[in-house]
């Protein structure tokens, strides 16, 4: 097991290197760079000094060949943890990213817990009572959940919250709490705002997880080992929990790792509509503005998190399923 | 031990599957008895209902199968009898019988064991369900039974997963799991079908040995007449959901009564057959369950078909000397024409 993890970790290195090359290539692909945008702004009469332009060109080697630029960027990340400067925000990329990833993480985690708490019991119920009234009811609800676009649900919930609960809508905080340091009052305020994004982000995930759980479990429910357990004299509930549900979890665990990249890129549209201070909208904006180091860092981070997430999933799966562990 | 009356008495058992296309009468009026300590074999072709009969005894028939008629009387140690067919399939009373009084082993030892739980966990679970003992005691008894069924180094194999064992070893694990509570009846549903021939003999010998040791009865379900000759005391031959003939094993092989039994016995391959002598087969095919022949269900394939008799009504059970029964008009019952036409 330990050697397996070590081998996987070593294999990650070349993958990450290749990904960094690709992400750098991607941010260089569109014609022009941020300076072009700046210069255009300069001609239009904006306040940008020639000296500032010159300084930026010098610092990031923007007039140098691509491999030099790539090297400067990568060595900054590896040696000093410096992801470069966001041109648009005029702040270090790492400050911008970390600030938002904390909230993204919190939001993803609570959405995930919400989804699990609802989807697992319902998924098991509809599989055990296949073709019953419950099954049809939740199937109906589930398909509605899958079919409703998130932004639409967001707008509806915002309206409801504003009209009937008198809440300030949008964002994760009330106006009074946006720029103050963390305190219990701020946490409470956030919790009051959190339910809308959690429901918006969680509905389609819940719906699809119910379907996955139902399908997985239906595959297992009629396997002979379930009959064996029944012939032993186990009660339906305990044999269900111990045998088929346990096996049905496997395909699901193998996708748990995808939660990590979703931290960064997920829910962009919802976050824009709800004006959430998480990382998705920031990335979208960076890409549109050709804020190259910010965008590049996002892409790099995203890919690295995908790799780490997959590794975590694989380790979890090996821990859960002995057939994988021993082969 | 109490020896009055049989251990298990099944009367007019009917298990039907209601599907969208119609009702499949998988078991359609089956009677048999199993005495204390004997080996009872239920023989028949695939799909004749022998497995459903076995599953019905413990009421673990899969949906949409239901016992619609009949009784299954199990005699307990105190001499009392219980009707298993009348119990709630999900109730506590029947769950106490399963695994403790009646245990079962299945055809496919690989798929019949959970792939993600250790062998030891699955065996000791049966014990802990039925006896008030702690984990350590359960573990010790599990080791003991693993040794008894011939699994080497039980302390190591306790922690093994089913996929790490060979087919024969897995079936030994199944046997250990079934016998750990010392049941009075072991139902073995084609326990050797998935094994190679040498392993088949080993497993059958093991079951026979443990049967002698524990004094239990065995109900063996098989389509293999060689196995029947090897282990059975009494035999019942099933065709399309009904028992067509039952007898002790010697009489059955020496003098089969029902034309279906005769045909089955003729179709066993014998070493020394020359190229000119071809192996006899039973002509025709097993009919589709929705499309059962009228009267005796075997008549389209029967060599002794009597037009106007066999295809008109179902032959009744005829009792012959020596406790044998047969369901065929050749042995009487043909004049009872007023019987309900099916």
XYZ file of C-alpha atoms in Angstrom:
669
model
C 0.000 0.000 0.000
C 2.773 2.422 0.990
C 4.838 1.613 -2.082
C 1.727 2.053 -4.181
C 1.172 5.559 -2.811
C 4.846 6.443 -3.239
C 4.874 5.241 -6.828
C 1.782 7.277 -7.580
C 3.348 10.371 -6.014
C 6.510 10.030 -8.123
C 4.430 9.565 -11.257
C 2.643 12.816 -10.452
C 5.788 14.902 -11.041
C 6.103 14.527 -14.814
C 2.334 14.920 -15.153
C 2.397 18.236 -13.327
C 5.361 19.461 -15.400
C 3.564 18.689 -18.637
C 0.415 20.339 -17.337
C 2.332 23.505 -16.418
C 3.698 23.638 -19.969
C 0.250 23.223 -21.420
C -1.296 25.840 -19.151
C 1.417 28.285 -20.023
C 0.868 27.596 -23.704
C -2.861 28.169 -23.264
C -2.484 31.556 -21.649
C -0.079 32.566 -24.393
C -2.343 31.386 -27.191
C -4.665 34.356 -27.657
C -3.044 37.184 -29.623
C -1.622 39.921 -27.445
C -1.210 40.013 -23.703
C -2.271 42.190 -20.830
C 0.134 44.914 -21.899
C -1.623 45.158 -25.249
C -4.834 45.753 -23.386
C -3.078 48.323 -21.212
C -1.568 50.123 -24.164
C -4.988 50.248 -25.788
C -6.284 51.796 -22.568
C -3.394 54.263 -22.650
C -4.322 55.448 -26.111
C -7.901 55.820 -24.962
C -6.627 58.234 -22.353
C -6.357 56.113 -19.243
C -3.879 56.820 -16.503
C -1.057 54.393 -17.187
C 2.488 55.679 -17.133
C 5.045 54.652 -19.694
C 7.377 53.791 -16.798
C 4.916 51.307 -15.380
C 4.636 49.567 -18.739
C 8.379 49.423 -19.018
C 8.720 48.053 -15.476
C 6.225 45.265 -16.079
C 7.816 44.313 -19.392
C 11.179 44.152 -17.669
C 10.037 42.184 -14.610
C 8.193 39.430 -16.443
C 10.381 39.372 -19.525
C 7.390 39.992 -21.711
C 9.626 40.957 -24.595
C 11.778 37.850 -24.146
C 11.166 34.500 -25.921
C 8.485 32.203 -24.522
C 10.748 29.671 -22.819
C 12.381 32.437 -20.794
C 8.976 33.715 -19.684
C 7.936 30.183 -18.780
C 11.088 29.641 -16.785
C 10.718 32.867 -14.854
C 7.118 32.014 -13.970
C 7.820 28.407 -12.924
C 10.970 29.153 -10.950
C 9.065 31.841 -9.069
C 6.394 29.309 -8.089
C 8.774 26.536 -7.116
C 11.477 28.581 -5.374
C 9.518 31.394 -3.766
C 5.875 30.301 -3.921
C 5.336 33.388 -6.071
C 2.664 32.857 -8.699
C 3.369 36.226 -10.277
C 1.415 39.431 -10.250
C -2.135 40.014 -11.296
C -1.954 42.936 -13.718
C -5.554 43.789 -13.363
C -5.740 43.786 -9.575
C -2.156 44.907 -9.132
C -1.730 42.398 -6.345
C 0.181 39.134 -6.007
C -1.789 36.236 -7.526
C -1.358 34.042 -4.469
C -3.076 36.533 -2.161
C -6.034 36.818 -4.532
C -6.405 33.075 -4.943
C -6.018 31.979 -1.341
C -8.482 34.536 -0.091
C -11.177 33.084 -2.247
C -10.300 29.435 -2.081
C -11.012 29.364 1.654
C -14.611 30.381 1.064
C -14.866 28.093 -1.958
C -13.700 25.205 0.162
C -16.199 25.935 2.886
C -19.027 26.232 0.381
C -18.078 23.034 -1.476
C -17.762 21.084 1.730
C -21.119 22.135 3.098
C -22.757 21.478 -0.264
C -21.175 18.042 -0.336
C -22.458 17.186 3.134
C -25.906 18.453 2.205
C -25.903 16.323 -0.941
C -24.775 13.174 0.863
C -27.166 13.563 3.746
C -30.088 13.736 1.347
C -29.052 11.606 -1.582
C -27.852 8.471 0.189
C -30.970 7.663 2.227
C -33.249 8.491 -0.694
C -31.086 6.552 -3.153
C -31.225 3.486 -0.933
C -34.958 3.860 -0.379
C -35.834 4.082 -4.061
C -33.611 1.117 -4.922
C -35.089 -1.117 -2.247
C -38.617 -0.069 -3.180
C -38.092 -0.094 -6.916
C -41.170 0.857 -8.977
C -43.066 1.905 -5.867
C -44.812 5.214 -5.371
C -41.709 6.489 -3.547
C -39.525 5.531 -6.455
C -41.679 7.395 -8.966
C -42.003 10.405 -6.683
C -38.256 10.830 -6.165
C -37.492 10.011 -9.771
C -39.825 12.830 -10.763
C -38.277 15.262 -8.277
C -34.816 14.115 -9.292
C -35.346 14.784 -12.973
C -36.742 18.206 -12.202
C -33.665 18.874 -10.095
C -31.409 17.781 -12.934
C -33.294 19.742 -15.549
C -33.578 23.074 -13.750
C -30.699 25.368 -14.680
C -28.799 26.531 -11.605
C -29.031 30.240 -12.406
C -32.787 29.971 -12.645
C -33.041 28.248 -9.292
C -30.708 30.902 -7.875
C -32.938 33.721 -9.111
C -36.055 32.072 -7.715
C -34.511 31.467 -4.303
C -33.109 34.988 -4.149
C -36.551 36.344 -4.847
C -38.107 34.142 -2.170
C -35.458 35.084 0.373
C -35.858 38.763 -0.321
C -39.625 38.873 -0.629
C -40.638 36.566 2.215
C -37.707 36.518 4.613
C -36.509 40.053 4.107
C -32.911 38.932 3.675
C -30.257 40.877 1.875
C -29.600 38.714 -1.115
C -26.487 37.967 -3.050
C -23.078 37.347 -1.678
C -22.233 35.362 1.408
C -22.478 38.251 3.880
C -24.782 41.098 4.763
C -23.388 44.505 3.764
C -22.360 45.159 7.398
C -20.152 42.122 7.516
C -18.439 42.138 4.131
C -15.148 43.721 5.120
C -14.902 43.069 8.848
C -12.621 40.459 10.456
C -13.997 37.036 11.380
C -16.204 36.882 14.472
C -19.112 34.732 15.669
C -21.561 37.301 14.415
C -19.959 37.153 10.993
C -20.113 33.354 10.956
C -23.798 33.448 11.891
C -24.449 35.994 9.203
C -22.710 33.783 6.689
C -24.743 30.749 7.724
C -27.886 32.760 7.105
C -26.751 33.401 3.561
C -25.305 30.002 2.919
C -28.523 28.072 2.400
C -29.292 29.603 -0.984
C -26.009 28.650 -2.669
C -26.067 25.248 -0.986
C -29.520 24.460 -2.327
C -28.730 25.890 -5.751
C -25.467 24.009 -6.074
C -26.703 20.883 -4.336
C -29.974 20.210 -6.134
C -28.626 18.819 -9.377
C -25.849 16.963 -7.599
C -28.358 15.406 -5.220
C -30.563 14.395 -8.113
C -27.762 12.741 -10.018
C -26.368 11.047 -6.925
C -29.804 9.561 -6.171
C -29.859 8.090 -9.651
C -26.313 6.743 -9.334
C -26.966 5.230 -5.923
C -30.192 3.650 -7.135
C -28.534 2.108 -10.178
C -25.508 0.837 -8.242
C -27.623 -0.663 -5.511
C -30.070 -2.310 -7.916
C -27.082 -4.098 -9.448
C -26.108 -5.472 -6.064
C -29.469 -6.205 -4.425
C -30.061 -9.436 -6.314
C -26.556 -10.818 -6.056
C -26.278 -14.265 -4.434
C -24.274 -12.970 -1.462
C -27.330 -10.977 -0.379
C -29.355 -14.188 -0.424
C -26.607 -15.836 1.616
C -26.857 -13.120 4.236
C -30.615 -13.497 4.306
C -30.312 -17.270 4.697
C -28.085 -16.665 7.725
C -30.995 -14.980 9.478
C -29.878 -11.357 9.245
C -32.541 -8.702 9.384
C -33.212 -6.837 6.138
C -31.886 -3.513 7.396
C -28.592 -4.757 8.762
C -27.848 -6.993 5.794
C -28.667 -4.119 3.460
C -26.264 -1.791 5.206
C -23.488 -4.314 5.558
C -23.455 -5.934 2.119
C -25.066 -4.316 -0.933
C -24.782 -0.693 0.170
C -21.142 -1.186 1.019
C -20.388 -2.600 -2.431
C -22.547 0.011 -4.138
C -20.429 2.779 -2.630
C -17.385 1.837 -4.721
C -18.234 3.555 -8.001
C -19.180 6.573 -5.997
C -15.930 6.767 -4.042
C -13.995 6.678 -7.275
C -15.493 10.073 -8.167
C -15.066 11.739 -4.785
C -11.728 13.185 -5.916
C -13.486 15.349 -8.471
C -14.663 17.528 -5.614
C -11.215 19.110 -5.375
C -11.003 20.726 -8.828
C -14.610 21.783 -8.410
C -13.398 23.947 -5.526
C -11.757 26.228 -8.005
C -13.740 26.094 -11.180
C -17.122 24.803 -10.128
C -20.313 26.759 -9.983
C -19.053 29.778 -11.965
C -22.472 30.695 -13.300
C -24.177 30.325 -9.938
C -21.451 32.322 -8.242
C -21.805 35.146 -10.759
C -25.577 35.230 -10.378
C -25.428 35.095 -6.585
C -22.382 37.353 -6.440
C -20.456 34.893 -4.295
C -16.906 35.860 -3.316
C -15.494 32.491 -4.381
C -12.869 31.598 -6.926
C -14.994 30.725 -9.970
C -15.947 34.255 -11.055
C -12.417 35.492 -10.441
C -11.046 32.905 -12.821
C -13.615 33.752 -15.459
C -12.702 37.415 -15.222
C -8.981 36.712 -15.376
C -9.459 34.695 -18.538
C -11.514 37.420 -20.180
C -9.070 40.178 -19.276
C -6.019 38.161 -20.350
C -4.669 38.647 -16.846
C -2.163 35.980 -17.764
C -0.494 35.071 -14.494
C -3.745 34.926 -12.594
C -5.417 32.829 -15.299
C -2.390 30.604 -15.699
C -2.160 30.014 -11.980
C -5.809 29.045 -11.892
C -5.386 26.540 -14.679
C -2.278 25.105 -13.065
C -3.968 24.840 -9.696
C -7.019 23.258 -11.222
C -5.026 20.570 -12.968
C -2.891 19.826 -9.940
C -5.974 19.505 -7.769
C -7.484 17.105 -10.307
C -4.420 14.907 -10.060
C -4.368 15.021 -6.270
C -8.095 14.356 -6.125
C -7.779 11.321 -8.364
C -4.969 10.012 -6.190
C -7.057 10.494 -3.060
C -9.971 8.676 -4.679
C -7.740 5.784 -5.661
C -6.308 5.494 -2.169
C -9.772 5.637 -0.649
C -11.021 2.995 -3.051
C -8.098 0.706 -2.277
C -8.842 1.118 1.399
C -12.525 0.318 0.864
C -12.222 -2.542 -1.589
C -9.772 -5.370 -0.894
C -9.980 -6.582 -4.497
C -8.185 -3.416 -5.577
C -5.757 -3.425 -2.677
C -4.406 -6.875 -3.404
C -4.060 -6.754 -7.180
C -33.252 -37.422 20.417
C -36.871 -37.273 19.499
C -37.510 -39.545 16.550
C -41.272 -39.475 16.179
C -42.329 -37.959 12.930
C -40.163 -36.519 10.174
C -37.881 -33.530 10.659
C -39.376 -31.651 7.757
C -42.712 -32.260 6.118
C -43.671 -30.303 3.028
C -47.251 -30.571 1.836
C -48.782 -29.227 -1.354
C -46.214 -26.436 -1.609
C -46.958 -23.963 -4.386
C -44.654 -21.069 -5.176
C -45.707 -18.829 -8.020
C -44.074 -15.857 -9.731
C -46.515 -13.236 -10.939
C -44.880 -11.418 -13.818
C -46.267 -8.984 -16.362
C -46.565 -11.807 -18.882
C -48.439 -14.122 -16.559
C -48.028 -16.404 -13.588
C -45.137 -18.858 -13.583
C -45.983 -21.820 -11.389
C -42.387 -22.649 -10.522
C -43.423 -25.008 -7.741
C -46.900 -26.410 -8.270
C -47.922 -28.784 -5.514
C -44.866 -30.481 -4.052
C -44.969 -32.984 -1.175
C -42.001 -34.610 0.497
C -40.644 -35.476 3.916
C -37.135 -35.511 5.286
C -36.344 -37.730 8.262
C -33.809 -37.091 10.949
C -30.285 -37.815 9.765
C -31.145 -38.830 6.216
C -29.986 -37.404 2.910
C -32.783 -36.385 0.626
C -31.997 -35.620 -3.008
C -34.168 -33.501 -5.243
C -33.297 -34.190 -8.878
C -34.418 -32.560 -12.067
C -33.458 -30.592 -15.137
C -32.645 -26.882 -15.048
C -35.731 -24.791 -14.483
C -37.858 -27.578 -13.041
C -38.301 -25.712 -9.767
C -35.931 -27.611 -7.500
C -34.032 -24.525 -6.361
C -37.231 -22.560 -5.854
C -38.475 -25.426 -3.674
C -35.349 -25.119 -1.534
C -35.567 -21.342 -1.339
C -39.235 -21.614 -0.405
C -38.392 -23.610 2.713
C -36.541 -20.613 4.150
C -38.849 -18.162 2.374
C -35.952 -16.459 0.626
C -37.433 -16.717 -2.872
C -36.647 -13.534 -4.776
C -39.417 -11.193 -5.831
C -41.972 -11.656 -7.308
C -41.971 -15.251 -6.036
C -44.585 -16.033 -3.384
C -45.668 -19.147 -1.556
C -49.352 -19.259 -2.432
C -50.334 -22.591 -0.861
C -49.114 -25.410 1.258
C -47.328 -26.011 4.511
C -43.739 -26.629 5.579
C -43.627 -28.250 8.995
C -40.302 -28.249 10.796
C -39.947 -30.350 13.943
C -37.879 -28.688 16.597
C -35.722 -30.237 19.305
C -38.561 -30.102 21.839
C -40.852 -32.091 19.524
C -42.995 -29.092 18.621
C -43.582 -28.399 14.937
C -43.641 -25.015 13.260
C -45.235 -24.174 9.925
C -42.570 -22.126 8.128
C -44.845 -21.350 5.199
C -47.215 -19.470 7.475
C -44.516 -17.232 8.942
C -43.728 -13.682 7.926
C -40.701 -13.851 5.581
C -39.221 -10.762 7.221
C -40.237 -11.615 10.772
C -37.990 -12.369 13.694
C -39.377 -15.884 14.204
C -38.348 -17.069 10.771
C -34.995 -15.275 10.986
C -34.224 -17.319 14.087
C -34.790 -20.526 12.099
C -32.584 -19.418 9.201
C -28.953 -20.189 9.798
C -29.635 -21.838 13.161
C -32.077 -24.720 12.479
C -31.893 -24.750 8.704
C -28.759 -23.588 6.923
C -28.054 -23.373 3.244
C -25.128 -23.579 0.860
C -25.315 -22.354 -2.677
C -24.155 -23.179 -6.135
C -21.631 -20.401 -6.776
C -19.262 -20.015 -3.841
C -17.630 -16.970 -5.419
C -20.723 -14.843 -5.828
C -22.397 -16.239 -2.735
C -19.740 -14.707 -0.516
C -19.394 -10.980 -0.152
C -16.334 -9.837 -2.102
C -15.390 -7.087 0.338
C -15.638 -8.849 3.698
C -13.165 -11.318 5.147
C -13.980 -14.980 5.373
C -13.756 -14.866 9.164
C -16.122 -11.938 9.390
C -18.740 -13.671 7.287
C -18.544 -16.986 9.143
C -18.548 -15.607 12.673
C -21.442 -13.338 11.777
C -23.792 -16.336 11.552
C -22.714 -17.444 15.001
C -23.085 -14.033 16.563
C -26.569 -13.645 15.091
C -27.815 -16.736 16.846
C -25.730 -17.177 19.973
C -25.048 -14.708 22.781
C -21.261 -14.801 22.562
C -18.575 -12.170 22.303
C -16.227 -11.510 19.442
C -13.344 -13.493 20.859
C -15.382 -16.651 21.428
C -16.905 -16.327 17.967
C -13.424 -16.043 16.553
C -12.245 -19.174 18.327
C -15.224 -21.201 17.170
C -14.746 -19.912 13.640
C -11.136 -21.076 13.674
C -12.288 -24.468 14.940
C -14.836 -24.930 12.179
C -12.376 -23.687 9.543
C -9.976 -26.380 10.679
C -12.796 -28.920 10.660
C -13.763 -28.223 7.029
C -10.145 -28.653 6.037
C -8.843 -25.146 5.606
C -5.150 -25.031 6.450
C -3.724 -22.272 8.689
C -7.124 -20.967 9.805
C -5.592 -18.037 11.694
C -4.309 -16.747 8.351
C -7.337 -17.599 6.264
C -9.602 -15.969 8.820
C -8.456 -12.649 7.396
C -8.512 -13.747 3.758
C -10.981 -12.413 1.215
C -13.007 -14.819 -0.934
C -11.170 -13.867 -4.133
C -7.906 -15.034 -2.575
C -9.200 -18.586 -2.223
C -9.695 -21.336 -4.791
C -13.171 -22.568 -5.721
C -12.931 -25.621 -3.486
C -11.717 -23.550 -0.543
C -14.565 -21.099 -1.021
C -17.090 -23.902 -0.940
C -15.450 -25.142 2.274
C -15.919 -21.648 3.677
C -19.600 -21.772 2.682
C -19.939 -25.112 4.452
C -18.232 -23.750 7.548
C -20.583 -20.770 7.516
C -23.633 -23.022 7.207
C -22.594 -25.517 9.854
C -21.208 -23.256 12.558
C -24.572 -23.164 14.370
C -24.988 -26.967 14.022
C -28.300 -26.851 12.126
C -30.649 -29.817 12.084
C -31.132 -29.489 8.320
C -28.594 -28.458 5.706
C -29.964 -27.479 2.313
C -27.289 -27.732 -0.355
C -28.351 -26.187 -3.671
C -26.092 -27.748 -6.315
C -23.036 -27.343 -4.084
C -20.654 -28.989 -6.523
C -21.846 -27.678 -9.877
C -19.260 -24.901 -10.056
C -16.375 -27.148 -9.017
C -14.138 -29.474 -10.985
C -14.804 -33.200 -10.771
C -12.172 -34.163 -8.204
C -13.225 -31.291 -5.979
C -16.866 -32.368 -6.301
C -16.114 -35.717 -4.705
C -14.050 -34.109 -1.940
C -16.795 -31.638 -1.043
C -19.512 -34.315 -1.108
C -17.418 -36.528 1.165
C -16.893 -33.602 3.524
C -20.634 -32.918 3.724
C -21.309 -36.604 4.327
C -18.672 -36.779 7.050
C -19.968 -33.714 8.870
C -23.504 -35.010 8.517
C -22.525 -38.158 10.388
C -20.740 -36.144 13.045
C -23.533 -33.679 13.702
C -26.466 -36.007 13.041
C -28.147 -33.514 10.764
C -30.334 -34.122 7.732
C -29.221 -32.989 4.305
C -31.398 -31.881 1.440
C -29.273 -31.993 -1.680
C -30.425 -30.372 -4.875
C -28.721 -31.573 -8.016
C -29.174 -32.446 -11.651
C -26.361 -34.962 -11.447
C -27.591 -38.552 -11.052
C -24.078 -39.715 -10.258
C -24.122 -37.516 -7.170
C -27.537 -38.890 -6.236
C -26.320 -42.492 -6.425
C -23.332 -41.531 -4.301
C -24.975 -39.801 -1.362
C -28.771 -40.102 -1.328
C -30.976 -42.103 1.014
C -34.216 -41.039 -0.602
C -34.758 -39.326 -3.941
C -37.491 -37.221 -5.470
C -37.529 -36.536 -9.193
C -38.993 -33.215 -10.243
C -40.387 -32.185 -13.590
C -41.940 -28.774 -14.293
C -42.755 -27.845 -10.717
C -44.052 -31.229 -9.590
C -42.482 -34.303 -8.045
C -43.163 -37.107 -10.504
C -41.577 -39.914 -8.537
C -40.071 -40.462 -5.125
C -38.393 -43.560 -3.722
C -35.418 -44.765 -1.764
C -32.249 -44.563 -3.819
C -31.828 -48.319 -4.410
C -35.349 -48.900 -5.698
C -35.185 -45.846 -7.875
C -32.028 -46.859 -9.672
C -32.939 -50.553 -9.848
C -36.506 -50.121 -10.946
C -37.525 -46.635 -12.035
C -41.290 -46.314 -12.409
C -41.997 -43.001 -14.075
C -41.126 -42.785 -17.785
C -39.262 -39.521 -17.069
C -37.048 -41.195 -14.459
C -36.388 -44.065 -16.841
C -35.415 -41.636 -19.562
C -33.150 -39.683 -17.195
C -31.331 -42.823 -16.103
C -30.850 -43.912 -19.701
C -29.208 -40.595 -20.554
C -26.291 -41.020 -18.124
C -23.078 -41.505 -20.096
C -21.418 -44.865 -19.448
C -17.732 -45.598 -20.019
C -17.316 -48.239 -22.709
C -20.021 -47.062 -25.050
C -18.966 -47.795 -28.652
C -19.313 -45.374 -31.536
C -22.382 -47.164 -32.836
C -24.254 -46.939 -29.548
C -25.290 -43.340 -29.116
C -26.180 -41.905 -25.766
C -29.922 -41.838 -25.285
C -31.513 -38.421 -24.894
C -34.977 -37.351 -23.902
C -36.625 -36.120 -27.048
C -38.099 -32.656 -27.257
C -37.419 -29.714 -25.021
C -38.580 -28.627 -21.609
C -41.749 -26.634 -22.394
C -41.905 -22.915 -21.765
C -43.350 -22.160 -18.311
C -46.211 -20.116 -19.782
C -47.087 -22.841 -22.191
C -47.393 -25.970 -20.147
C -48.902 -29.052 -21.748
C -52.363 -30.088 -20.673
C -52.728 -33.074 -18.370
C -49.451 -34.754 -17.471
C -46.850 -32.128 -18.340
C -44.415 -34.781 -19.546
C -46.741 -36.361 -22.145
C -45.307 -34.659 -25.276
C -41.912 -36.200 -24.526
C -43.115 -39.509 -23.118
C -42.561 -42.897 -24.758
C -45.667 -44.340 -23.110
C -48.009 -41.523 -24.053
C -51.625 -42.725 -23.973
C -53.732 -40.414 -26.170
C -56.932 -39.349 -24.535
C -55.605 -40.124 -21.068
C -52.311 -38.390 -20.416
C -53.211 -35.193 -22.261
C -56.601 -34.860 -20.567
C -55.994 -34.659 -16.860
C -53.204 -34.450 -14.351
C -52.283 -37.894 -13.015
C -52.785 -38.197 -9.258
C -50.089 -39.338 -6.856
C -50.141 -43.135 -6.675
C -48.651 -44.817 -3.613
C -46.725 -47.999 -4.357
C -45.149 -50.590 -2.058
C -42.084 -49.572 -0.037
C -43.300 -46.016 0.497
C -42.724 -45.103 -3.137
C -44.931 -42.621 -4.931
C -45.333 -41.936 -8.613
C -47.453 -39.504 -10.578
C -48.302 -41.440 -13.751
C -51.399 -43.063 -15.269
C -49.421 -46.235 -15.998
C -49.748 -47.047 -12.326
C -53.398 -46.280 -11.888
C -55.550 -43.272 -11.421
C -56.623 -43.250 -15.069
C -60.216 -44.087 -14.205
C -60.616 -41.103 -11.936
C -61.702 -39.022 -14.908
C -63.816 -36.705 -12.845
C -60.611 -35.055 -11.621
C -60.427 -31.416 -12.314
C -59.106 -30.812 -15.822
C -56.142 -28.477 -15.979
